Amino acid sequence: MTRVVVVGDLMTDAVARARYALARASDTPAIVTMHGGGSGANVASWLAVEGAEVAFIGRRGADITGRNRDMELMGYGVDARLVMDPERPTGTCVVLVTHKGERTMLSDPGANAALSPEDLPRDLFAPGTHLHLSGYTLINEGSRDAGLAALDMARRANMSISVDCASSAPLERTGAEPFLEWTSDARLLFANTDQAKVLTGRDDAEAAAKVLTAWFPQVVIKMAGEGALWYSNGRPDSVHVAAEPVDKIVDGTGAGDAFSAGFLPAWLAGKPPAEALSSGCRLAAKAIMHLGARPPF
Ligand SMILES: Nc1ncnc2c1ncn2[C@@H]1O[C@H](COP(=O)(O)OP(=O)(O)OP(=O)(O)O)[C@@H](O)[C@H]1O
Ligand SMILES: [Mg+2]
C-alpha cells in the first residue's frame, strides 16, 4: 500500500451542541465536548485506522492539549511529526451546532499559522509515496510557504499529490486564481459543492468538475447527502456514487475528511473510481454517525 504523507492542520474541536434555539447575547444550555480535529490530522487518523501507512506533518503548541493531540495521533497509528511552537497555543476550533444541526465554526489556528518549510522532514518526501495537502495550509497566510514548499518537495520527489479545498468562505477570501495556481501540480483535487462553486462560479457539481479538470487531471466533488462524483479530463461523463444511507446524523464534522481517507487508498491502489467513491462515502457515513471528526477508538 502506498505510504501517504499528510501536511496540514491539527486542532482541538470544542463542540457545543445547543439544546434549544440560540439565545443570542444570553445563555443556551448545551452539550459541550472536546475532540481531536483539524482537517489534515483528521484525514491522517482515518487513513491510519483504515490500515494505511501514514505520516502527519503539523505544528502544535507547547501545551497540554498539544501533548494530548500528539498522543492521540500516535494512538491511531499515525507517524506524527509535530513541531512544537514555543509561543503559540495548539489550534482550537469552536464548533457551534444549533438545535437544528446547523454547524458554525470559529477557528483559531494557533500554532498551525506558523508551520514553516523547515518543519517539513525531508525524509518523508520520497518517490513512490503520496502527498495529501490540506488546503488550510495554503489558505492561512502564515503557513502558506510551508504548503508551497511541501508541494515543491513532493513534485521534485516525483510523488503523486492530492489537495483538499479546506473551506468555502476562507477560500473565497484567498481567491480562486491564486489557489488554482499554487495547486496546479496536484493530480487530484477534493472539493465540496460550495468550494467548487468558489473556484469555478458553477453551481452544478458536474459542470464545476469539468471546469476544474482544466487544472487537475482528476477532480472529486463531495455533495453531502447526494454522495460524490469523480471526473477526469478527456472523459465524456463523470462517475457518480450515491451517499451511504445514515440512520441518524449525529455530527457531520469531518465527514469530508473521512471521505478523503476512504477514497485515497482505493485510488492509490488503482481501483476504479466508482469503487474509490464508494469507499469514501462509506467512511464518511461512519464519521457522521458518531460525535467528533475523528474515528472512534
Ligand atoms: N446527509 C448525509 N447523508 C449521507 N452521507 C452524507 C451526508 N452528508 C455528507 N455525507 C457524506 O459525506 C461526504 C462528505 O460530505 P460533504 O459533501 O459535506 O463534504 P465536506 O463539506 O468536505 O465535509 P464537511 O461537511 O464534513 O466539511 C459526502 O460525499 C457523503 O458521502
Ligand atoms: Mg459539507
mmCIF file of C-alpha atoms and ligand atoms in Angstrom:
data_model
loop_
_atom_site.group_PDB
_atom_site.id
_atom_site.type_symbol
_atom_site.label_atom_id
_atom_site.label_comp_id
_atom_site.label_asym_id
_atom_site.label_seq_id
_atom_site.Cartn_x
_atom_site.Cartn_y
_atom_site.Cartn_z
ATOM 1 C CA MET A 1 0.000 0.000 0.000
ATOM 2 C CA THR A 2 1.314 3.468 -0.901
ATOM 3 C CA ARG A 3 2.581 5.475 2.057
ATOM 4 C CA VAL A 4 0.678 8.748 2.485
ATOM 5 C CA VAL A 5 2.175 11.950 3.892
ATOM 6 C CA VAL A 6 -0.441 14.418 5.101
ATOM 7 C CA VAL A 7 0.578 18.045 5.601
ATOM 8 C CA GLY A 8 -1.947 20.180 7.374
ATOM 9 C CA ASP A 9 -3.749 21.474 10.388
ATOM 10 C CA LEU A 10 -4.063 19.990 13.846
ATOM 11 C CA MET A 11 -6.793 21.337 16.084
ATOM 12 C CA THR A 12 -8.810 20.704 19.183
ATOM 13 C CA ASP A 13 -12.528 20.949 18.406
ATOM 14 C CA ALA A 14 -14.700 22.251 21.231
ATOM 15 C CA VAL A 15 -18.114 21.087 20.028
ATOM 16 C CA ALA A 16 -21.108 22.815 21.631
ATOM 17 C CA ARG A 17 -24.469 21.303 20.696
ATOM 18 C CA ALA A 18 -27.254 23.694 21.706
ATOM 19 C CA ARG A 19 -30.342 22.075 23.185
ATOM 20 C CA TYR A 20 -32.672 24.919 22.116
ATOM 21 C CA ALA A 21 -32.675 27.847 19.704
ATOM 22 C CA LEU A 22 -29.689 30.086 20.441
ATOM 23 C CA ALA A 23 -30.485 32.828 22.924
ATOM 24 C CA ARG A 24 -28.186 35.445 21.414
ATOM 25 C CA ALA A 25 -26.331 37.633 23.903
ATOM 26 C CA SER A 26 -27.704 35.322 26.605
ATOM 27 C CA ASP A 27 -27.298 31.708 27.724
ATOM 28 C CA THR A 28 -28.333 28.466 25.978
ATOM 29 C CA PRO A 29 -27.982 25.029 27.589
ATOM 30 C CA ALA A 30 -25.734 22.792 25.513
ATOM 31 C CA ILE A 31 -23.706 19.608 25.499
ATOM 32 C CA VAL A 32 -20.057 20.560 25.143
ATOM 33 C CA THR A 33 -17.381 18.010 24.280
ATOM 34 C CA MET A 34 -13.711 18.237 23.257
ATOM 35 C CA HIS A 35 -12.260 16.270 20.350
ATOM 36 C CA GLY A 36 -9.183 15.992 18.196
ATOM 37 C CA GLY A 37 -9.679 17.891 14.954
ATOM 38 C CA GLY A 38 -8.044 19.781 12.116
ATOM 39 C CA SER A 39 -8.757 18.701 8.569
ATOM 40 C CA GLY A 40 -5.263 17.348 7.864
ATOM 41 C CA ALA A 41 -4.967 15.473 11.151
ATOM 42 C CA ASN A 42 -8.463 14.047 10.682
ATOM 43 C CA VAL A 43 -7.586 12.636 7.263
ATOM 44 C CA ALA A 44 -4.393 11.111 8.691
ATOM 45 C CA SER A 45 -6.302 9.495 11.585
ATOM 46 C CA TRP A 46 -8.953 7.962 9.338
ATOM 47 C CA LEU A 47 -6.262 6.712 6.938
ATOM 48 C CA ALA A 48 -4.410 5.041 9.807
ATOM 49 C CA VAL A 49 -7.480 3.202 11.096
ATOM 50 C CA GLU A 50 -8.161 2.093 7.519
ATOM 51 C CA GLY A 51 -4.781 0.383 7.648
ATOM 52 C CA ALA A 52 -2.782 2.834 5.542
ATOM 53 C CA GLU A 53 0.799 3.705 6.366
ATOM 54 C CA VAL A 54 0.513 7.422 7.092
ATOM 55 C CA ALA A 55 2.628 10.270 8.427
ATOM 56 C CA PHE A 56 1.255 13.628 9.520
ATOM 57 C CA ILE A 57 3.279 16.848 9.483
ATOM 58 C CA GLY A 58 1.947 19.728 11.544
ATOM 59 C CA ARG A 59 2.574 22.175 14.334
ATOM 60 C CA ARG A 60 1.313 22.135 17.925
ATOM 61 C CA GLY A 61 1.628 24.353 20.978
ATOM 62 C CA ALA A 62 3.843 23.558 23.974
ATOM 63 C CA ASP A 63 0.673 22.952 25.965
ATOM 64 C CA ILE A 64 -1.239 20.061 27.437
ATOM 65 C CA THR A 65 -3.745 19.950 24.575
ATOM 66 C CA GLY A 66 -0.842 19.742 22.130
ATOM 67 C CA ARG A 67 0.521 16.777 24.049
ATOM 68 C CA ASN A 68 -2.898 15.130 24.080
ATOM 69 C CA ARG A 69 -3.327 15.665 20.339
ATOM 70 C CA ASP A 70 0.132 14.170 19.723
ATOM 71 C CA MET A 71 -0.587 11.053 21.805
ATOM 72 C CA GLU A 72 -3.996 10.695 20.200
ATOM 73 C CA LEU A 73 -2.465 10.645 16.703
ATOM 74 C CA MET A 74 0.058 8.022 17.805
ATOM 75 C CA GLY A 75 -2.838 6.033 19.253
ATOM 76 C CA TYR A 76 -4.425 5.871 15.819
ATOM 77 C CA GLY A 77 -1.139 4.639 14.408
ATOM 78 C CA VAL A 78 -0.165 7.877 12.657
ATOM 79 C CA ASP A 79 3.552 8.668 12.355
ATOM 80 C CA ALA A 80 3.012 12.148 13.874
ATOM 81 C CA ARG A 81 5.785 14.605 13.040
ATOM 82 C CA LEU A 82 4.683 17.565 15.111
ATOM 83 C CA VAL A 83 6.873 20.595 15.641
ATOM 84 C CA MET A 84 6.297 22.315 18.979
ATOM 85 C CA ASP A 85 5.736 26.051 18.800
ATOM 86 C CA PRO A 86 7.326 27.794 21.778
ATOM 87 C CA GLU A 87 4.703 30.550 21.955
ATOM 88 C CA ARG A 88 1.524 29.815 20.066
ATOM 89 C CA PRO A 89 -1.113 27.501 21.522
ATOM 90 C CA THR A 90 -2.380 24.371 19.802
ATOM 91 C CA GLY A 91 -5.086 25.417 17.355
ATOM 92 C CA THR A 92 -8.650 25.371 18.623
ATOM 93 C CA CYS A 93 -11.961 25.456 16.825
ATOM 94 C CA VAL A 94 -15.264 26.235 18.494
ATOM 95 C CA VAL A 95 -17.899 24.234 16.643
ATOM 96 C CA LEU A 96 -21.334 25.570 17.380
ATOM 97 C CA VAL A 97 -24.128 23.179 16.452
ATOM 98 C CA THR A 98 -27.622 24.603 16.676
ATOM 99 C CA HIS A 99 -30.579 22.520 17.893
ATOM 100 C CA LYS A 100 -31.421 22.095 14.199
ATOM 101 C CA GLY A 101 -27.982 20.694 13.448
ATOM 102 C CA GLU A 102 -26.507 23.664 11.586
ATOM 103 C CA ARG A 103 -22.766 24.000 12.179
ATOM 104 C CA THR A 104 -20.817 27.234 12.600
ATOM 105 C CA MET A 105 -17.091 27.118 13.225
ATOM 106 C CA LEU A 106 -14.924 29.734 14.918
ATOM 107 C CA SER A 107 -11.352 28.705 14.331
ATOM 108 C CA ASP A 108 -8.134 29.923 15.880
ATOM 109 C CA PRO A 109 -5.247 28.284 14.014
ATOM 110 C CA GLY A 110 -2.756 28.974 16.842
ATOM 111 C CA ALA A 111 0.481 27.097 16.146
ATOM 112 C CA ASN A 112 -0.797 25.945 12.718
ATOM 113 C CA ALA A 113 -0.351 29.502 11.454
ATOM 114 C CA ALA A 114 3.415 29.223 11.990
ATOM 115 C CA LEU A 115 4.035 25.962 10.108
ATOM 116 C CA SER A 116 7.171 26.702 8.116
ATOM 117 C CA PRO A 117 9.147 24.999 5.338
ATOM 118 C CA GLU A 118 11.800 23.991 7.930
ATOM 119 C CA ASP A 119 9.132 21.951 9.729
ATOM 120 C CA LEU A 120 8.875 19.517 6.816
ATOM 121 C CA PRO A 121 11.012 16.417 7.452
ATOM 122 C CA ARG A 122 12.976 15.800 4.259
ATOM 123 C CA ASP A 123 12.977 12.015 4.729
ATOM 124 C CA LEU A 124 9.208 11.815 4.226
ATOM 125 C CA PHE A 125 9.340 13.218 0.702
ATOM 126 C CA ALA A 126 10.374 10.146 -1.246
ATOM 127 C CA PRO A 127 9.459 8.628 -4.604
ATOM 128 C CA GLY A 128 6.580 6.188 -4.523
ATOM 129 C CA THR A 129 4.778 7.969 -1.688
ATOM 130 C CA HIS A 130 1.763 10.273 -1.880
ATOM 131 C CA LEU A 131 1.303 13.811 -0.524
ATOM 132 C CA HIS A 132 -2.130 14.905 0.666
ATOM 133 C CA LEU A 133 -2.165 18.624 1.423
ATOM 134 C CA SER A 134 -4.898 20.267 3.451
ATOM 135 C CA GLY A 135 -5.970 23.499 1.752
ATOM 136 C CA TYR A 136 -5.930 25.293 5.107
ATOM 137 C CA THR A 137 -2.127 25.251 4.964
ATOM 138 C CA LEU A 138 -2.244 27.319 1.750
ATOM 139 C CA ILE A 139 -5.199 29.498 2.695
ATOM 140 C CA ASN A 140 -3.708 30.625 6.011
ATOM 141 C CA GLU A 141 -1.008 33.137 5.128
ATOM 142 C CA GLY A 142 1.259 32.107 7.993
ATOM 143 C CA SER A 143 1.590 28.523 6.784
ATOM 144 C CA ARG A 144 1.391 29.187 3.044
ATOM 145 C CA ASP A 145 5.137 28.921 2.436
ATOM 146 C CA ALA A 146 5.126 25.537 4.150
ATOM 147 C CA GLY A 147 2.267 24.368 1.914
ATOM 148 C CA LEU A 148 4.054 25.596 -1.206
ATOM 149 C CA ALA A 149 7.316 24.007 -0.055
ATOM 150 C CA ALA A 150 5.535 20.680 0.542
ATOM 151 C CA LEU A 151 4.107 20.786 -2.987
ATOM 152 C CA ASP A 152 7.520 21.626 -4.383
ATOM 153 C CA MET A 153 9.299 18.856 -2.465
ATOM 154 C CA ALA A 154 6.656 16.334 -3.497
ATOM 155 C CA ARG A 155 6.986 17.338 -7.139
ATOM 156 C CA ARG A 156 10.778 17.008 -7.001
ATOM 157 C CA ALA A 157 10.452 13.594 -5.370
ATOM 158 C CA ASN A 158 8.025 12.518 -8.085
ATOM 159 C CA MET A 159 5.268 11.885 -5.536
ATOM 160 C CA SER A 160 1.612 11.906 -6.515
ATOM 161 C CA ILE A 161 -0.295 14.806 -4.927
ATOM 162 C CA SER A 162 -3.861 15.434 -3.773
ATOM 163 C CA VAL A 163 -5.152 18.727 -2.380
ATOM 164 C CA ASP A 164 -8.295 19.449 -0.401
ATOM 165 C CA CYS A 165 -10.034 22.832 -0.730
ATOM 166 C CA ALA A 166 -10.496 23.348 3.036
ATOM 167 C CA SER A 167 -13.492 25.649 3.410
ATOM 168 C CA SER A 168 -15.502 27.865 1.086
ATOM 169 C CA ALA A 169 -15.504 31.193 2.987
ATOM 170 C CA PRO A 170 -11.724 31.420 3.566
ATOM 171 C CA LEU A 171 -11.157 30.007 0.065
ATOM 172 C CA GLU A 172 -13.209 32.866 -1.319
ATOM 173 C CA ARG A 173 -11.142 35.398 0.644
ATOM 174 C CA THR A 174 -7.958 33.839 -0.760
ATOM 175 C CA GLY A 175 -9.371 33.888 -4.289
ATOM 176 C CA ALA A 176 -9.810 31.129 -6.834
ATOM 177 C CA GLU A 177 -6.958 32.143 -9.107
ATOM 178 C CA PRO A 178 -4.084 32.042 -6.638
ATOM 179 C CA PHE A 179 -5.358 28.796 -5.123
ATOM 180 C CA LEU A 180 -5.585 27.113 -8.530
ATOM 181 C CA GLU A 181 -2.126 28.319 -9.466
ATOM 182 C CA TRP A 182 -0.497 27.098 -6.267
ATOM 183 C CA THR A 183 -2.059 23.673 -6.543
ATOM 184 C CA SER A 184 -1.701 23.049 -10.259
ATOM 185 C CA ASP A 185 0.723 20.137 -9.725
ATOM 186 C CA ALA A 186 -1.886 18.102 -7.895
ATOM 187 C CA ARG A 187 -3.089 15.002 -9.668
ATOM 188 C CA LEU A 188 -6.336 15.047 -7.707
ATOM 189 C CA LEU A 189 -8.447 17.840 -6.195
ATOM 190 C CA PHE A 190 -11.083 17.303 -3.497
ATOM 191 C CA ALA A 191 -13.767 19.987 -3.239
ATOM 192 C CA ASN A 192 -17.293 20.108 -1.854
ATOM 193 C CA THR A 193 -20.009 21.787 -3.922
ATOM 194 C CA ASP A 194 -19.557 25.180 -2.211
ATOM 195 C CA GLN A 195 -15.796 25.143 -2.724
ATOM 196 C CA ALA A 196 -16.203 24.017 -6.336
ATOM 197 C CA LYS A 197 -18.527 26.979 -6.841
ATOM 198 C CA VAL A 198 -15.995 29.394 -5.348
ATOM 199 C CA LEU A 199 -13.334 28.033 -7.709
ATOM 200 C CA THR A 200 -15.430 27.946 -10.882
ATOM 201 C CA GLY A 201 -18.547 30.076 -10.393
ATOM 202 C CA ARG A 202 -20.639 26.980 -11.275
ATOM 203 C CA ASP A 203 -23.475 25.766 -9.047
ATOM 204 C CA ASP A 204 -23.734 22.428 -10.775
ATOM 205 C CA ALA A 205 -21.167 19.957 -9.435
ATOM 206 C CA GLU A 206 -20.663 18.177 -12.748
ATOM 207 C CA ALA A 207 -20.161 21.438 -14.627
ATOM 208 C CA ALA A 208 -17.746 22.667 -11.950
ATOM 209 C CA ALA A 209 -15.778 19.406 -12.124
ATOM 210 C CA LYS A 210 -15.431 19.769 -15.877
ATOM 211 C CA VAL A 211 -14.088 23.316 -15.486
ATOM 212 C CA LEU A 212 -11.656 22.180 -12.798
ATOM 213 C CA THR A 213 -10.126 19.490 -14.989
ATOM 214 C CA ALA A 214 -8.515 22.328 -16.938
ATOM 215 C CA TRP A 215 -6.171 22.477 -13.895
ATOM 216 C CA PHE A 216 -6.251 18.980 -12.436
ATOM 217 C CA PRO A 217 -6.205 15.607 -14.184
ATOM 218 C CA GLN A 218 -8.791 14.294 -11.729
ATOM 219 C CA VAL A 219 -11.409 16.001 -9.570
ATOM 220 C CA VAL A 220 -13.684 14.705 -6.824
ATOM 221 C CA ILE A 221 -16.698 16.750 -5.754
ATOM 222 C CA LYS A 222 -18.298 15.860 -2.424
ATOM 223 C CA MET A 223 -22.011 16.543 -2.494
ATOM 224 C CA ALA A 224 -23.096 15.888 1.093
ATOM 225 C CA GLY A 225 -26.336 13.843 1.123
ATOM 226 C CA GLU A 226 -26.070 13.415 -2.657
ATOM 227 C CA GLY A 227 -22.839 11.448 -2.456
ATOM 228 C CA ALA A 228 -19.833 12.315 -4.567
ATOM 229 C CA LEU A 229 -18.614 12.417 -8.135
ATOM 230 C CA TRP A 230 -15.303 11.889 -9.897
ATOM 231 C CA TYR A 231 -14.323 13.409 -13.184
ATOM 232 C CA SER A 232 -11.195 13.076 -15.243
ATOM 233 C CA ASN A 233 -10.241 15.242 -18.189
ATOM 234 C CA GLY A 234 -10.832 13.659 -21.517
ATOM 235 C CA ARG A 235 -13.768 11.574 -20.281
ATOM 236 C CA PRO A 236 -17.263 12.175 -21.618
ATOM 237 C CA ASP A 237 -19.055 11.639 -18.301
ATOM 238 C CA SER A 238 -18.442 11.823 -14.612
ATOM 239 C CA VAL A 239 -18.800 8.852 -12.277
ATOM 240 C CA HIS A 240 -21.348 9.425 -9.508
ATOM 241 C CA VAL A 241 -21.892 7.383 -6.378
ATOM 242 C CA ALA A 242 -24.853 7.941 -4.036
ATOM 243 C CA ALA A 243 -24.265 8.658 -0.354
ATOM 244 C CA GLU A 244 -24.343 5.738 2.020
ATOM 245 C CA PRO A 245 -27.611 5.869 3.981
ATOM 246 C CA VAL A 246 -27.152 7.015 7.592
ATOM 247 C CA ASP A 247 -29.631 6.110 10.356
ATOM 248 C CA LYS A 248 -29.066 9.305 12.280
ATOM 249 C CA ILE A 249 -26.827 12.299 11.669
ATOM 250 C CA VAL A 250 -25.014 12.617 14.990
ATOM 251 C CA ASP A 251 -22.289 15.069 13.940
ATOM 252 C CA GLY A 252 -21.313 15.969 10.392
ATOM 253 C CA THR A 253 -17.912 17.389 11.410
ATOM 254 C CA GLY A 254 -15.129 15.720 9.479
ATOM 255 C CA ALA A 255 -17.341 13.835 7.009
ATOM 256 C CA GLY A 256 -15.339 15.322 4.161
ATOM 257 C CA ASP A 257 -12.034 14.350 5.789
ATOM 258 C CA ALA A 258 -13.211 10.786 6.351
ATOM 259 C CA PHE A 259 -14.369 10.717 2.730
ATOM 260 C CA SER A 260 -10.857 11.631 1.516
ATOM 261 C CA ALA A 261 -9.341 8.939 3.737
ATOM 262 C CA GLY A 262 -11.745 6.369 2.321
ATOM 263 C CA PHE A 263 -11.161 7.444 -1.258
ATOM 264 C CA LEU A 264 -7.364 7.739 -1.287
ATOM 265 C CA PRO A 265 -6.217 4.163 -0.527
ATOM 266 C CA ALA A 266 -8.526 2.718 -3.207
ATOM 267 C CA TRP A 267 -7.499 5.414 -5.677
ATOM 268 C CA LEU A 268 -3.791 4.934 -4.963
ATOM 269 C CA ALA A 269 -4.241 1.199 -5.446
ATOM 270 C CA GLY A 270 -5.593 1.888 -8.939
ATOM 271 C CA LYS A 271 -9.137 0.736 -8.180
ATOM 272 C CA PRO A 272 -11.940 2.010 -10.475
ATOM 273 C CA PRO A 273 -13.249 5.471 -9.500
ATOM 274 C CA ALA A 274 -16.686 4.110 -8.540
ATOM 275 C CA GLU A 275 -15.024 1.839 -6.010
ATOM 276 C CA ALA A 276 -12.911 4.665 -4.553
ATOM 277 C CA LEU A 277 -16.008 6.915 -4.327
ATOM 278 C CA SER A 278 -17.994 4.175 -2.550
ATOM 279 C CA SER A 279 -15.171 3.657 -0.130
ATOM 280 C CA GLY A 280 -15.125 7.425 0.568
ATOM 281 C CA CYS A 281 -18.893 7.532 1.135
ATOM 282 C CA ARG A 282 -18.710 4.509 3.436
ATOM 283 C CA LEU A 283 -16.125 6.136 5.713
ATOM 284 C CA ALA A 284 -17.939 9.498 5.608
ATOM 285 C CA ALA A 285 -21.158 7.813 6.746
ATOM 286 C CA LYS A 286 -19.245 6.255 9.635
ATOM 287 C CA ALA A 287 -17.934 9.704 10.616
ATOM 288 C CA ILE A 288 -21.420 11.224 10.528
ATOM 289 C CA MET A 289 -22.882 8.586 12.810
ATOM 290 C CA HIS A 290 -20.629 9.448 15.714
ATOM 291 C CA LEU A 291 -19.585 12.549 17.617
ATOM 292 C CA GLY A 292 -16.396 14.363 16.620
ATOM 293 C CA ALA A 293 -14.379 14.400 13.417
ATOM 294 C CA ARG A 294 -12.029 11.523 14.238
ATOM 295 C CA PRO A 295 -12.553 7.773 14.122
ATOM 296 C CA PRO A 296 -13.935 6.159 17.268
ATOM 297 C CA PHE A 297 -11.147 4.485 19.273
HETATM 298 N N1 LIG B 1 -26.679 13.705 4.978
HETATM 299 C C1 LIG B 1 -25.784 12.815 4.568
HETATM 300 N N2 LIG B 1 -26.137 11.526 4.385
HETATM 301 C C2 LIG B 1 -25.253 10.604 3.965
HETATM 302 N N3 LIG B 1 -23.978 10.892 3.681
HETATM 303 C C3 LIG B 1 -23.574 12.157 3.811
HETATM 304 C C4 LIG B 1 -24.437 13.181 4.283
HETATM 305 N N4 LIG B 1 -23.738 14.330 4.340
HETATM 306 C C5 LIG B 1 -22.493 14.021 3.936
HETATM 307 N N5 LIG B 1 -22.387 12.727 3.611
HETATM 308 C C6 LIG B 1 -21.191 12.009 3.148
HETATM 309 O O1 LIG B 1 -20.048 12.744 3.493
HETATM 310 C C7 LIG B 1 -19.328 13.114 2.330
HETATM 311 C C8 LIG B 1 -18.682 14.436 2.556
HETATM 312 O O2 LIG B 1 -19.640 15.407 2.923
HETATM 313 P P1 LIG B 1 -19.663 16.856 2.244
HETATM 314 O O3 LIG B 1 -20.050 16.693 0.841
HETATM 315 O O4 LIG B 1 -20.467 17.738 3.099
HETATM 316 O O5 LIG B 1 -18.117 17.252 2.268
HETATM 317 P P2 LIG B 1 -17.401 18.389 3.132
HETATM 318 O O6 LIG B 1 -18.214 19.634 3.048
HETATM 319 O O7 LIG B 1 -15.993 18.413 2.709
HETATM 320 O O8 LIG B 1 -17.473 17.767 4.543
HETATM 321 P P3 LIG B 1 -17.790 18.536 5.882
HETATM 322 O O9 LIG B 1 -19.233 18.998 5.717
HETATM 323 O O10 LIG B 1 -17.548 17.492 6.895
HETATM 324 O O11 LIG B 1 -16.826 19.678 5.933
HETATM 325 C C9 LIG B 1 -20.351 13.058 1.205
HETATM 326 O O12 LIG B 1 -19.712 12.843 -0.028
HETATM 327 C C10 LIG B 1 -21.219 11.888 1.632
HETATM 328 O O13 LIG B 1 -20.578 10.681 1.279
HETATM 329 MG MG MG B 2 -20.167 19.881 3.847
#
